[in-house]
Amino acid sequence: GKSAPPVRRGESGSRLGRRPLSYSTGSEAFGAATVRERTGDLVKLHFFISRAGEDSKWAKWIANVLEAAGHTTTLQDFDFKPGHSIPHEMTLALDRADHVIAVLSPQYLAKDFTLTELYAAFFGDPLGKKRLLIPVRVAQCDVSRLINQFIYVDFVGKPESECRQALLDAIRPERIAEQVAFPGAALS
């Protein structure tokens, strides 16, 4: 029979062939069409983290941040075991992911396997309407013309606290707005 997809916290199911659960008017415009469940204010999402071997520490850190925020992840370092078929496990991980986080670096962009994962996420949502692909740049690199249309999270040169907040802000389905003072000249 089929082997079960790798899971970190017991969640099951596949994104393919399932109708998304919407939870508020207009939420699909902000990527919430892929939400599996909503509890209170926490939207629980499942992320497949695609990384090059050289970026394993970044990928693990990203998984830790997402899981601490109540989400689930699939990451080769945590979920693929001896005896598993890597291409098969990658296929299962891509199929069940609400979002794919591509850990961008020169190494990532130079490898056939990671580019295959990147392009699979891209072709699953080429206009980014569901935000299936969420690129995270962890090192200076030239992003290919095919995916440079996507806004990415940039960790390069930033401290841990800024990286953590940028990652959590990037996965939020709702709009982020901040209050700003009137930028014009003060009236006398």
Coordinates of N, CA and C in Angstrom, one line a residue:
G1 N 0.8 -1.2 0.0 CA 0.0 0.0 0.0 C 0.8 1.2 0.0
K2 N 0.2 2.4 0.0 CA 0.9 3.7 0.0 C 1.4 3.9 1.4
S3 N 2.6 4.6 1.4 CA 3.1 5.0 2.7 C 2.5 6.4 3.1
A4 N 2.4 6.6 4.3 CA 1.8 7.9 4.8 C 2.8 9.0 4.6
P5 N 2.3 10.2 4.3 CA 3.3 11.3 4.1 C 4.0 11.6 5.5
P6 N 5.2 12.2 5.4 CA 5.8 12.5 6.7 C 5.1 13.6 7.4
V7 N 4.9 13.5 8.7 CA 4.2 14.5 9.5 C 5.0 14.8 10.7
R8 N 4.8 16.0 11.2 CA 5.5 16.4 12.5 C 4.5 16.3 13.7
R9 N 3.2 16.6 13.4 CA 2.3 16.7 14.6 C 1.0 15.9 14.3
G10 N 1.1 14.9 13.6 CA -0.1 14.0 13.4 C -1.2 14.5 12.5
E11 N -1.0 15.6 11.7 CA -2.0 16.1 10.8 C -2.0 15.2 9.6
S12 N -3.2 15.0 9.0 CA -3.2 14.1 7.8 C -4.0 14.8 6.8
G13 N -3.9 14.2 5.6 CA -4.7 14.8 4.5 C -3.9 15.3 3.4
S14 N -4.5 15.6 2.3 CA -3.7 16.2 1.1 C -4.4 17.4 0.6
R15 N -3.6 18.4 0.2 CA -4.1 19.6 -0.3 C -4.8 19.4 -1.7
L16 N -4.3 18.4 -2.4 CA -4.9 18.2 -3.7 C -6.3 17.5 -3.6
G17 N -7.2 18.0 -4.4 CA -8.5 17.3 -4.5 C -9.4 17.7 -3.3
R18 N -9.0 18.5 -2.4 CA -9.8 18.9 -1.2 C -10.3 20.3 -1.4
R19 N -11.5 20.6 -1.0 CA -12.0 22.0 -1.1 C -11.4 22.7 0.1
P20 N -10.9 23.9 -0.1 CA -10.4 24.7 1.0 C -11.4 25.2 1.9
L21 N -11.0 25.4 3.2 CA -11.9 25.9 4.2 C -11.7 27.4 4.3
S22 N -12.8 28.1 3.9 CA -12.6 29.6 4.1 C -13.2 30.0 5.4
Y23 N -12.7 31.1 6.0 CA -13.1 31.5 7.3 C -13.5 32.9 7.4
S24 N -13.4 33.7 6.4 CA -13.9 35.1 6.5 C -14.0 35.7 5.1
T25 N -14.8 36.6 5.0 CA -15.0 37.3 3.7 C -13.7 37.9 3.2
G26 N -13.3 37.6 2.0 CA -12.1 38.2 1.4 C -10.9 37.6 1.8
S27 N -10.9 36.5 2.6 CA -9.6 35.9 3.1 C -8.8 35.3 2.0
E28 N -9.5 34.8 0.9 CA -8.7 34.2 -0.1 C -7.7 35.1 -0.8
A29 N -8.0 36.4 -0.8 CA -7.1 37.3 -1.4 C -5.8 37.4 -0.6
F30 N -5.8 37.0 0.6 CA -4.5 37.0 1.4 C -4.0 35.7 1.6
G31 N -4.3 34.7 0.8 CA -3.7 33.4 0.9 C -4.4 32.4 1.9
A32 N -5.5 32.8 2.4 CA -6.2 31.9 3.4 C -7.0 30.8 2.8
A33 N -7.0 30.7 1.4 CA -7.8 29.6 0.8 C -7.2 28.2 1.1
T34 N -6.0 28.2 1.6 CA -5.4 26.9 1.9 C -5.4 26.5 3.4
V35 N -6.2 27.3 4.2 CA -6.2 27.0 5.6 C -6.9 25.7 5.9
R36 N -6.3 24.9 6.8 CA -6.9 23.6 7.2 C -7.8 23.8 8.4
E37 N -7.5 24.6 9.3 CA -8.4 24.8 10.5 C -8.1 26.1 11.1
R38 N -9.0 26.6 11.9 CA -8.8 27.9 12.6 C -9.3 27.7 14.0
T39 N -8.4 28.1 14.9 CA -8.7 27.9 16.4 C -8.4 29.3 17.0
G40 N -9.5 30.0 17.5 CA -9.3 31.3 18.0 C -8.7 32.2 16.9
D41 N -7.6 32.8 17.2 CA -7.0 33.7 16.2 C -5.8 33.0 15.5
L42 N -5.5 31.8 15.8 CA -4.4 31.1 15.2 C -4.9 30.3 14.0
V43 N -4.3 30.6 12.9 CA -4.6 29.8 11.6 C -3.5 28.8 11.5
K44 N -3.8 27.5 11.6 CA -2.8 26.5 11.5 C -2.5 26.1 10.1
L45 N -1.3 26.2 9.6 CA -0.9 25.9 8.3 C 0.2 24.8 8.3
H46 N 0.3 24.1 7.2 CA 1.4 23.2 7.0 C 2.3 23.6 5.9
F47 N 3.6 23.6 6.3 CA 4.7 24.1 5.4 C 5.6 23.0 5.0
F48 N 6.0 22.9 3.8 CA 7.1 22.1 3.3 C 8.2 23.0 3.1
I49 N 9.3 22.7 3.8 CA 10.5 23.6 3.7 C 11.5 22.9 2.8
S50 N 11.7 23.6 1.7 CA 12.6 23.1 0.6 C 14.0 23.8 0.8
R51 N 15.1 23.0 0.9 CA 16.4 23.6 1.2 C 17.5 22.8 0.5
A52 N 18.6 23.4 0.3 CA 19.8 22.7 -0.1 C 20.5 22.2 1.2
G53 N 21.3 21.1 1.0 CA 21.9 20.5 2.2 C 22.7 21.5 3.0
E54 N 23.4 22.4 2.3 CA 24.2 23.5 2.9 C 23.4 24.4 3.8
D55 N 22.1 24.5 3.6 CA 21.2 25.4 4.3 C 20.4 24.7 5.3
S56 N 20.8 23.6 5.7 CA 20.1 22.7 6.7 C 19.8 23.5 8.0
K57 N 20.8 24.2 8.5 CA 20.6 24.9 9.8 C 19.5 26.0 9.6
W58 N 19.5 26.7 8.5 CA 18.5 27.7 8.3 C 17.1 27.1 8.2
A59 N 17.0 26.0 7.5 CA 15.7 25.3 7.4 C 15.2 24.8 8.7
K60 N 16.1 24.2 9.5 CA 15.7 23.8 10.9 C 15.2 25.0 11.7
W61 N 15.9 26.1 11.6 CA 15.5 27.3 12.4 C 14.2 27.7 12.0
I62 N 13.9 27.8 10.7 CA 12.6 28.2 10.1 C 11.5 27.2 10.6
A63 N 11.8 25.9 10.6 CA 10.8 25.0 11.1 C 10.5 25.2 12.6
N64 N 11.6 25.4 13.4 CA 11.4 25.7 14.8 C 10.5 26.9 15.0
V65 N 10.8 28.0 14.3 CA 10.0 29.2 14.5 C 8.5 29.0 14.1
L66 N 8.3 28.3 13.0 CA 6.9 28.0 12.5 C 6.2 27.1 13.5
E67 N 6.9 26.0 14.0 CA 6.2 25.1 14.9 C 6.0 25.8 16.3
A68 N 6.9 26.7 16.7 CA 6.6 27.4 18.0 C 5.4 28.3 17.9
A69 N 5.1 28.7 16.6 CA 3.9 29.5 16.4 C 2.6 28.7 16.2
G70 N 2.7 27.4 16.3 CA 1.6 26.5 16.2 C 1.3 25.9 14.9
H71 N 2.2 26.0 13.9 CA 2.1 25.4 12.6 C 2.8 24.1 12.5
T72 N 2.6 23.4 11.4 CA 3.3 22.1 11.2 C 4.2 22.3 10.0
T73 N 5.3 21.4 10.0 CA 6.2 21.5 8.9 C 6.6 20.1 8.5
T74 N 7.1 20.0 7.2 CA 7.8 18.8 6.7 C 9.1 19.3 6.3
L75 N 10.2 18.7 6.8 CA 11.5 19.0 6.5 C 12.3 17.8 6.4
Q76 N 13.1 17.6 5.4 CA 13.9 16.4 5.2 C 14.7 16.0 6.4
D77 N 15.3 17.0 7.1 CA 16.2 16.7 8.2 C 15.4 16.1 9.4
F78 N 14.1 16.4 9.5 CA 13.4 15.9 10.7 C 12.5 14.7 10.3
D79 N 12.0 14.7 9.0 CA 10.9 13.8 8.7 C 11.3 12.6 7.8
F80 N 12.4 12.7 7.0 CA 12.8 11.6 6.1 C 13.7 10.7 6.9
K81 N 13.4 9.4 6.8 CA 14.2 8.4 7.6 C 14.9 7.4 6.7
P82 N 16.0 6.8 7.2 CA 16.6 5.8 6.4 C 15.6 4.7 5.8
G83 N 15.8 4.4 4.6 CA 14.9 3.5 3.9 C 13.8 4.2 3.1
H84 N 13.5 5.5 3.4 CA 12.6 6.3 2.6 C 13.2 6.6 1.2
S85 N 12.3 6.7 0.2 CA 12.7 7.2 -1.1 C 12.5 8.7 -1.1
I86 N 13.7 9.4 -1.2 CA 13.6 10.9 -1.2 C 12.7 11.5 -2.2
P87 N 12.8 11.1 -3.5 CA 11.8 11.7 -4.4 C 10.3 11.5 -4.1
H88 N 10.0 10.3 -3.6 CA 8.7 9.9 -3.2 C 8.2 10.8 -2.0
E89 N 9.1 10.9 -1.0 CA 8.8 11.7 0.2 C 8.6 13.2 -0.2
M90 N 9.5 13.7 -1.1 CA 9.3 15.1 -1.5 C 8.0 15.3 -2.2
T91 N 7.6 14.3 -3.0 CA 6.3 14.4 -3.7 C 5.2 14.5 -2.7
L92 N 5.2 13.6 -1.7 CA 4.2 13.6 -0.7 C 4.2 14.9 0.1
A93 N 5.3 15.4 0.4 CA 5.4 16.7 1.1 C 4.9 17.9 0.3
L94 N 5.2 17.9 -1.0 CA 4.7 19.0 -1.8 C 3.2 18.9 -1.9
D95 N 2.6 17.7 -2.1 CA 1.2 17.5 -2.2 C 0.4 17.9 -1.0
R96 N 1.0 17.8 0.2 CA 0.2 18.1 1.4 C 0.4 19.5 1.9
A97 N 1.4 20.2 1.4 CA 1.7 21.5 1.9 C 0.7 22.6 1.5
D98 N 0.4 23.4 2.5 CA -0.4 24.6 2.2 C 0.5 25.7 1.6
H99 N 1.8 25.7 2.0 CA 2.8 26.6 1.4 C 4.1 25.9 1.4
V100 N 4.9 26.3 0.4 CA 6.3 25.8 0.3 C 7.2 26.9 0.6
I101 N 8.1 26.7 1.6 CA 9.1 27.8 1.8 C 10.4 27.3 1.1
A102 N 10.8 28.1 0.2 CA 12.1 27.8 -0.5 C 13.2 28.6 0.1
V103 N 14.2 28.0 0.7 CA 15.3 28.6 1.4 C 16.3 29.0 0.3
L104 N 16.3 30.2 -0.1 CA 17.1 30.6 -1.3 C 18.5 31.0 -0.9
S105 N 19.5 30.4 -1.6 CA 20.9 30.6 -1.5 C 21.5 30.2 -2.8
P106 N 22.8 30.6 -3.0 CA 23.5 30.1 -4.3 C 23.4 28.6 -4.4
Q107 N 23.6 27.9 -3.3 CA 23.6 26.4 -3.4 C 22.2 25.9 -3.8
Y108 N 21.1 26.5 -3.2 CA 19.8 26.1 -3.6 C 19.5 26.3 -5.0
L109 N 19.9 27.5 -5.6 CA 19.6 27.8 -6.9 C 20.5 27.1 -7.9
A110 N 21.5 26.3 -7.5 CA 22.4 25.6 -8.3 C 22.1 24.1 -8.4
K111 N 21.2 23.6 -7.7 CA 21.0 22.1 -7.6 C 19.7 21.7 -8.3
D112 N 19.7 20.6 -9.0 CA 18.6 20.2 -9.8 C 17.4 19.8 -8.9
F113 N 17.7 19.0 -7.8 CA 16.6 18.6 -6.9 C 15.9 19.8 -6.3
T114 N 16.6 20.7 -5.8 CA 15.9 21.9 -5.1 C 15.2 22.7 -6.2
L115 N 15.8 22.9 -7.3 CA 15.1 23.6 -8.4 C 13.8 22.9 -8.8
T116 N 13.8 21.6 -8.8 CA 12.6 20.8 -9.1 C 11.5 21.1 -8.1
E117 N 11.8 21.2 -6.8 CA 10.8 21.5 -5.8 C 10.3 22.9 -6.0
L118 N 11.3 23.9 -6.2 CA 10.9 25.3 -6.4 C 10.0 25.4 -7.6
Y119 N 10.3 24.8 -8.7 CA 9.4 24.9 -9.9 C 8.1 24.2 -9.7
A120 N 8.0 23.1 -9.0 CA 6.8 22.5 -8.7 C 5.8 23.4 -7.9
A121 N 6.4 24.1 -6.9 CA 5.6 25.1 -6.2 C 5.2 26.2 -7.1
F122 N 6.1 26.7 -7.9 CA 5.8 27.8 -8.9 C 4.6 27.4 -9.8
F123 N 4.8 26.3 -10.4 CA 3.7 25.9 -11.4 C 2.4 25.5 -10.7
G124 N 2.4 25.2 -9.4 CA 1.2 25.0 -8.7 C 0.4 26.2 -8.4
D125 N 1.1 27.4 -8.6 CA 0.4 28.7 -8.3 C 1.3 29.8 -9.0
P126 N 1.3 29.8 -10.3 CA 2.2 30.7 -11.0 C 2.0 32.2 -10.8
L127 N 0.8 32.6 -10.4 CA 0.6 34.0 -10.2 C 0.6 34.3 -8.7
G128 N 0.8 33.4 -7.8 CA 0.9 33.6 -6.4 C -0.4 33.9 -5.7
K129 N -1.5 33.6 -6.4 CA -2.8 33.9 -5.8 C -3.0 33.2 -4.4
K130 N -2.5 32.0 -4.3 CA -2.7 31.2 -3.0 C -1.4 31.3 -2.2
R131 N -0.4 32.0 -2.7 CA 0.9 32.1 -2.0 C 1.5 30.7 -1.7
L132 N 1.3 29.8 -2.6 CA 1.9 28.5 -2.4 C 3.4 28.5 -2.2
L133 N 4.1 29.4 -2.9 CA 5.5 29.5 -2.8 C 5.8 30.8 -2.0
I134 N 6.6 30.6 -0.9 CA 7.0 31.7 -0.1 C 8.6 31.6 0.0
P135 N 9.3 32.4 -0.9 CA 10.7 32.3 -0.9 C 11.3 33.1 0.3
V136 N 12.4 32.5 0.9 CA 13.1 33.1 2.0 C 14.6 33.1 1.6
R137 N 15.1 34.3 1.4 CA 16.5 34.4 1.0 C 17.4 34.5 2.2
V138 N 18.3 33.5 2.3 CA 19.2 33.4 3.5 C 20.7 33.8 3.2
A139 N 20.9 34.0 1.9 CA 22.3 34.4 1.4 C 22.2 35.2 0.2
Q140 N 23.2 36.1 -0.1 CA 23.2 36.8 -1.4 C 23.1 35.8 -2.5
C141 N 22.2 36.0 -3.4 CA 22.1 35.2 -4.6 C 21.3 35.9 -5.7
D142 N 21.5 35.4 -6.9 CA 20.7 35.9 -8.0 C 19.5 35.1 -8.2
V143 N 18.3 35.6 -8.0 CA 17.1 34.9 -8.1 C 16.7 34.9 -9.6
S144 N 16.4 33.7 -10.1 CA 16.1 33.5 -11.5 C 14.9 34.3 -11.9
R145 N 14.9 34.7 -13.2 CA 13.8 35.5 -13.8 C 12.5 34.8 -13.6
L146 N 12.4 33.5 -13.6 CA 11.2 32.8 -13.5 C 10.5 33.1 -12.2
I147 N 11.2 33.2 -11.1 CA 10.6 33.4 -9.8 C 10.8 34.8 -9.2
N148 N 11.6 35.7 -9.9 CA 11.9 37.0 -9.2 C 10.6 37.9 -9.2
Q149 N 9.5 37.4 -9.7 CA 8.3 38.2 -9.6 C 7.7 38.0 -8.2
F150 N 8.1 37.0 -7.4 CA 7.5 36.8 -6.1 C 8.3 37.6 -5.1
I151 N 7.5 38.2 -4.2 CA 8.1 39.0 -3.1 C 8.7 37.9 -2.2
Y152 N 9.9 38.1 -1.7 CA 10.5 37.1 -0.8 C 10.9 37.8 0.5
V153 N 11.0 36.9 1.5 CA 11.4 37.3 2.8 C 13.0 37.4 2.8
D154 N 13.5 38.4 3.2 CA 15.0 38.6 3.1 C 15.6 38.6 4.5
F155 N 16.4 37.5 4.8 CA 17.1 37.4 6.0 C 18.5 38.0 6.0
V156 N 19.0 38.3 4.8 CA 20.4 38.6 4.6 C 20.8 39.9 5.4
G157 N 21.8 39.7 6.3 CA 22.3 40.8 7.1 C 21.4 41.3 8.2
K158 N 20.3 40.5 8.5 CA 19.4 41.0 9.6 C 19.6 40.1 10.8
P159 N 19.3 40.7 12.0 CA 19.5 39.9 13.2 C 18.3 38.9 13.4
E160 N 18.5 38.0 14.3 CA 17.5 36.9 14.5 C 16.1 37.5 14.8
S161 N 16.0 38.5 15.6 CA 14.6 39.0 16.0 C 13.9 39.5 14.7
E162 N 14.7 40.2 13.9 CA 14.0 40.7 12.6 C 13.7 39.6 11.7
C163 N 14.5 38.6 11.6 CA 14.2 37.4 10.7 C 13.0 36.7 11.2
R164 N 12.9 36.5 12.5 CA 11.8 35.8 13.1 C 10.5 36.5 12.8
Q165 N 10.5 37.8 13.0 CA 9.3 38.6 12.8 C 8.9 38.7 11.3
A166 N 9.9 38.8 10.4 CA 9.7 38.8 9.0 C 9.1 37.5 8.5
L167 N 9.5 36.4 9.0 CA 9.0 35.1 8.7 C 7.5 35.0 9.1
L168 N 7.3 35.3 10.4 CA 5.9 35.2 10.9 C 5.0 36.2 10.2
D169 N 5.4 37.4 9.9 CA 4.6 38.3 9.1 C 4.3 37.8 7.7
A170 N 5.3 37.1 7.1 CA 5.1 36.6 5.7 C 4.1 35.5 5.6
I171 N 3.9 34.8 6.7 CA 2.9 33.7 6.6 C 1.5 34.0 7.1
R172 N 1.4 35.2 7.6 CA 0.0 35.7 8.0 C -0.9 35.8 6.9
P173 N -2.1 35.3 6.9 CA -3.0 35.4 5.8 C -3.7 36.8 5.7
E174 N -3.7 37.5 6.8 CA -4.4 38.8 6.8 C -3.4 39.9 6.4
R175 N -4.0 41.0 6.1 CA -3.2 42.2 5.7 C -2.5 42.8 7.0
I176 N -1.3 43.2 6.8 CA -0.6 43.9 7.9 C -0.5 45.4 7.6
A177 N -1.1 46.2 8.5 CA -1.1 47.6 8.4 C -0.5 48.2 9.6
E178 N 0.2 49.3 9.4 CA 0.7 50.1 10.6 C 0.2 51.5 10.6
Q179 N 0.1 52.1 11.7 CA -0.3 53.4 11.9 C 0.9 54.3 11.7
V180 N 0.8 55.3 10.8 CA 1.9 56.3 10.6 C 1.4 57.7 10.8
A181 N 2.3 58.6 11.3 CA 1.9 60.0 11.4 C 1.8 60.6 10.1
F182 N 1.0 61.7 10.0 CA 0.8 62.5 8.8 C 2.2 62.9 8.3
P183 N 2.5 62.5 7.0 CA 3.9 62.8 6.5 C 4.1 64.3 6.0
G184 N 3.0 65.0 5.9 CA 3.1 66.4 5.4 C 3.7 67.4 6.5
A185 N 3.9 68.6 6.1 CA 4.4 69.6 7.0 C 3.3 70.0 8.0
A186 N 3.7 70.3 9.2 CA 2.8 70.6 10.3 C 2.2 72.0 10.0
L187 N 1.0 72.2 10.3 CA 0.3 73.6 10.1 C 0.7 74.5 11.2
S188 N 1.0 75.7 10.9 CA 1.4 76.7 12.0 C 0.2 77.4 12.5

